[in-house]
Coordinates of C-alpha atoms and ligand atoms in Angstrom, one line a residue:
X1 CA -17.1 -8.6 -1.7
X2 CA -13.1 -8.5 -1.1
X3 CA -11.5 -11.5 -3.0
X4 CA -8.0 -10.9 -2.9
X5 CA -6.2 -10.4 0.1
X6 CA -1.9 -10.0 0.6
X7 CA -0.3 -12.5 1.4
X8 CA 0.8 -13.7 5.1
X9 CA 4.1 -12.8 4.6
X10 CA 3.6 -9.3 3.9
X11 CA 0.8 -9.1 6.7
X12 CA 3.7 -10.7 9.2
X13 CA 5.6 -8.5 8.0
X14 CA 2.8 -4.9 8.8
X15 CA 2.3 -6.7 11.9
X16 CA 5.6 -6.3 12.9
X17 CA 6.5 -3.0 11.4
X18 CA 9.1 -4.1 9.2
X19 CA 7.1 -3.3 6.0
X20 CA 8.5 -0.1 4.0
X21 CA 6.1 3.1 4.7
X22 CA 4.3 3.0 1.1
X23 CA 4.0 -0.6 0.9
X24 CA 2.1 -0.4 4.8
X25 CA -0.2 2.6 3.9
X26 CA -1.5 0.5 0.6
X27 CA -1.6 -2.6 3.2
X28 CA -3.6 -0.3 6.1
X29 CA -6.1 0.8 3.0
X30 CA -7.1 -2.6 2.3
X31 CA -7.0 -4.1 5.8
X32 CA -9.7 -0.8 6.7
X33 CA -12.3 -2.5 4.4
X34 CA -11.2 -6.5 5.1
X35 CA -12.6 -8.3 7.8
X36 CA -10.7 -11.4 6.9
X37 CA -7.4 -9.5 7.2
X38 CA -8.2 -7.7 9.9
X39 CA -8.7 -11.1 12.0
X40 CA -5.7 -12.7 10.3
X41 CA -3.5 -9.8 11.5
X42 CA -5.5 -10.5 14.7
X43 CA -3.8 -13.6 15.1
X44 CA -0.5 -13.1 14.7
X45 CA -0.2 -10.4 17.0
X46 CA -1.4 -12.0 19.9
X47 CA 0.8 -14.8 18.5
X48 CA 3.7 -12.4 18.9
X49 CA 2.6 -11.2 22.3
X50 CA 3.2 -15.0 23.0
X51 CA 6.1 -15.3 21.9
X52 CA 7.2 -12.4 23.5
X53 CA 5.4 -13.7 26.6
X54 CA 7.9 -16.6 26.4
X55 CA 11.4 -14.6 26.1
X56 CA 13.5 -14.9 29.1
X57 CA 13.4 -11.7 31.1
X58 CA 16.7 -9.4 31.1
X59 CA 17.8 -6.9 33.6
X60 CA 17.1 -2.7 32.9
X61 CA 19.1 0.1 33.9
X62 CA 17.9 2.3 36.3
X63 CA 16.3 5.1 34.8
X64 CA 14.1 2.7 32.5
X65 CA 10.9 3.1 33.7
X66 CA 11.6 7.2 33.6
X67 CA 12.3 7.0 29.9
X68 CA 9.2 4.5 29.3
X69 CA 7.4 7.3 30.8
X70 CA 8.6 10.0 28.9
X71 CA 7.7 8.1 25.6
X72 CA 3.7 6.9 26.5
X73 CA 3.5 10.9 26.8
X74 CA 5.0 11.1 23.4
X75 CA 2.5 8.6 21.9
X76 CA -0.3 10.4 23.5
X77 CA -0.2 13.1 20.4
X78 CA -2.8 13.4 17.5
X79 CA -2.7 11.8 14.5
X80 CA -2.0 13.5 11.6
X81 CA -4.9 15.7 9.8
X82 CA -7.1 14.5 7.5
X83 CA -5.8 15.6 4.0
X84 CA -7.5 14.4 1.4
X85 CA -11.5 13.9 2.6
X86 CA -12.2 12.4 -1.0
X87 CA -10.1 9.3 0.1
X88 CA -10.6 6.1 2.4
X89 CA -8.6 6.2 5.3
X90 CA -5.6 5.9 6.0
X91 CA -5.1 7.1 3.0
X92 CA -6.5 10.3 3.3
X93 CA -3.8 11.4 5.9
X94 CA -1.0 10.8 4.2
X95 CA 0.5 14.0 1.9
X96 CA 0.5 13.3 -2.4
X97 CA 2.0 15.3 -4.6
X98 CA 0.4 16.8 -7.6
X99 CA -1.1 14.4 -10.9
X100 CA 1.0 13.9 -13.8
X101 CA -0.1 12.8 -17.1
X102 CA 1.4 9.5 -18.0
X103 CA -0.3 8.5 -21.1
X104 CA -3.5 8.5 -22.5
X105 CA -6.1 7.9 -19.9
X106 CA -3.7 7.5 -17.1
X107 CA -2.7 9.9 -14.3
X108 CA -0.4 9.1 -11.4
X109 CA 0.1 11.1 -8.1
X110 CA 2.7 10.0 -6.0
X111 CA 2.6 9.4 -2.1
X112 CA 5.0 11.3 -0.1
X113 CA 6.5 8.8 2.1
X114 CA 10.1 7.6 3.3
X115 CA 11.6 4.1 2.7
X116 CA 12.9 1.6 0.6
X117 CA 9.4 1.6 -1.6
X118 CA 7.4 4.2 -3.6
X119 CA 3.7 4.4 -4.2
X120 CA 1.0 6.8 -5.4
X121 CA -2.3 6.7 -6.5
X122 CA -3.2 5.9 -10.4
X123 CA -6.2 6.9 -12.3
X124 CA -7.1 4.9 -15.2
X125 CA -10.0 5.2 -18.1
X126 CA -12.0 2.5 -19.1
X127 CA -10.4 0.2 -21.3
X128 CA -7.0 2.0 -20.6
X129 CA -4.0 -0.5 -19.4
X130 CA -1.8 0.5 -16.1
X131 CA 1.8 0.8 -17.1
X132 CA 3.7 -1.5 -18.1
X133 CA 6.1 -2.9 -15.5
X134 CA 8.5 -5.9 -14.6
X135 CA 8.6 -5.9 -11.2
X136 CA 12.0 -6.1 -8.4
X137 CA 10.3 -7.2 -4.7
X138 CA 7.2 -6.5 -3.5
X139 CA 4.6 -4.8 -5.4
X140 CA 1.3 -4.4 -3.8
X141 CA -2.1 -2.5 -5.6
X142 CA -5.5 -1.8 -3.6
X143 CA -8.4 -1.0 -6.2
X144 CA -10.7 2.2 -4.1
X145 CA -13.0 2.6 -7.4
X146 CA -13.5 0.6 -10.2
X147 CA -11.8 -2.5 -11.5
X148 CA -9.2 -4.3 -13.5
X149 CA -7.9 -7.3 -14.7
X150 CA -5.0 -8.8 -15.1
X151 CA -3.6 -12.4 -16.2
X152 CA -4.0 -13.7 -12.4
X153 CA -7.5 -12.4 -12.0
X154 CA -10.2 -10.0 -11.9
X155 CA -10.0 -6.8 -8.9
X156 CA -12.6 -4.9 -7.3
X157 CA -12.7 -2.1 -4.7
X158 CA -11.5 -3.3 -1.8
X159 CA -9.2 -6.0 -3.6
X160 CA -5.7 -6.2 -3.2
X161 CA -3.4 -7.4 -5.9
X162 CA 0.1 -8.4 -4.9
X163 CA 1.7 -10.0 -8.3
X164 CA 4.6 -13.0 -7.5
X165 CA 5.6 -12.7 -10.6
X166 CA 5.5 -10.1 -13.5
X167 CA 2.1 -9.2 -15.8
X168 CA 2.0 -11.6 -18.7
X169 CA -0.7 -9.2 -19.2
X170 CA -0.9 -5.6 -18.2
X171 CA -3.6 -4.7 -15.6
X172 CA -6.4 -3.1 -17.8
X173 CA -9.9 -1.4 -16.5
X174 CA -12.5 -3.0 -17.2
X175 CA -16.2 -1.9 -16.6
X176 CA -17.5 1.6 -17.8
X177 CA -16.0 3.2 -14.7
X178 CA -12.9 4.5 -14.1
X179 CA -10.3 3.1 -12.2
X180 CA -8.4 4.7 -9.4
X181 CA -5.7 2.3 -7.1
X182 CA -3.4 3.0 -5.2
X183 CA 0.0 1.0 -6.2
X184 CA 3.4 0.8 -3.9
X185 CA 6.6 -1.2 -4.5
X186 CA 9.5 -1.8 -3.9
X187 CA 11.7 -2.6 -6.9
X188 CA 9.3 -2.1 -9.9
X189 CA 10.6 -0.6 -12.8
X190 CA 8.6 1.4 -15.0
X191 CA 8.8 1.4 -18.8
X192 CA 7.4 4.5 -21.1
X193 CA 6.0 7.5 -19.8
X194 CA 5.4 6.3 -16.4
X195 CA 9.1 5.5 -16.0
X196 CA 10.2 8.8 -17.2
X197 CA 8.1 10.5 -15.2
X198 CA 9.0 8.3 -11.9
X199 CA 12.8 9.6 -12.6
X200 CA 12.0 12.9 -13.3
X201 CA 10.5 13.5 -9.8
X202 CA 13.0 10.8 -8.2
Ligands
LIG1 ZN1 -8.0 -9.0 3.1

């Protein structure tokens, strides 16, 4: 059962494409499993086809109608290959690089992706906290196994975590289980090994 959900800004914001690549792949892996979401996003797309609906129409060249053409057979290719069969989808198509150690209990692989935000999956041990971070705009976590907590609340698979501001208490597994997320953001900065390691690969 999904309890936490992002918030409508940054939904708005996937609707309409403006949200950084590894912030919208963490937001596309929650919104696969959330019903809730997927209706809210629902909504405000047909309420930007309205508003669309409602801008006054403005003269094309010539040639328009060629070009539009040309790019709905563009649009017609694949999508990309599944990767990584082990994980939900979308995730599973988009390329990781390899694990890194960062800390006892705690391995991070980061997402290859463009933009003004990182992300990557981590895998935490029971009992074992995420690193510590303060955080710098958006930061945005969707649990796929196992489950932490926090100061704000308790997350399960499914769950998506998106702080407003920093951890008065670093997200720690809880549960016998491991616990593997995937994390994106846009300003956070890492302390300890995590940090070091999230400069060392840039
Ligand atoms: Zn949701």
């Amino acid at each position: 059962m999904i309890q936490h959900h992002p918030t409508e800004q940054t939904l708005l914001a996937y609707a309409t494409g403006t949200l950084p690549e590894a912030l919208a792949i963490v937001t596309a892996t929650h919104l696969a499993k959330c019903r809730l979401c997927q209706s809210a996003l629902g909504t405000l797309e047909a309420t930007g086809g309205v508003l669309i609906d409602e801008l006054s129409p403005v003269p094309l060249s010539g040639d328009a109608l060629d070009r539009l053409f040309a790019r709905t057979g563009e649009s017609a290719s694949l999508p990309p290959p599944v990767l990584h069969p082990e994980l939900p989808a979308p995730l599973n198509r988009v390329a990781l690089g390899r694990w890194w150690p960062v800390g006892i209990g705690v391995r991070y692989r980061p997402l290859q992706t463009a933009g003004a935000a990182w992300g990557g999956l981590i895998l935490a041990q029971p009992g074992r906290s995420l690193p510590k971070h303060g955080h710098k705009g958006r930061e945005l976590t969707c649990i796929l196994a196992g489950s932490f907590a926090d100061g704000s609340g308790h997350y399960q698979a499914g769950d998506l975590s998106e702080p407003v501001t920093d951890h008065d208490v670093p997200p720690t597994v809880t549960g016998h289980e491991p616990c593997l997320c995937i994390i994106a953001s846009e300003g956070m900065h890492l302390r300890g090994l995590l940090g070091r390691v999230q400069r060392l690969i840039g």
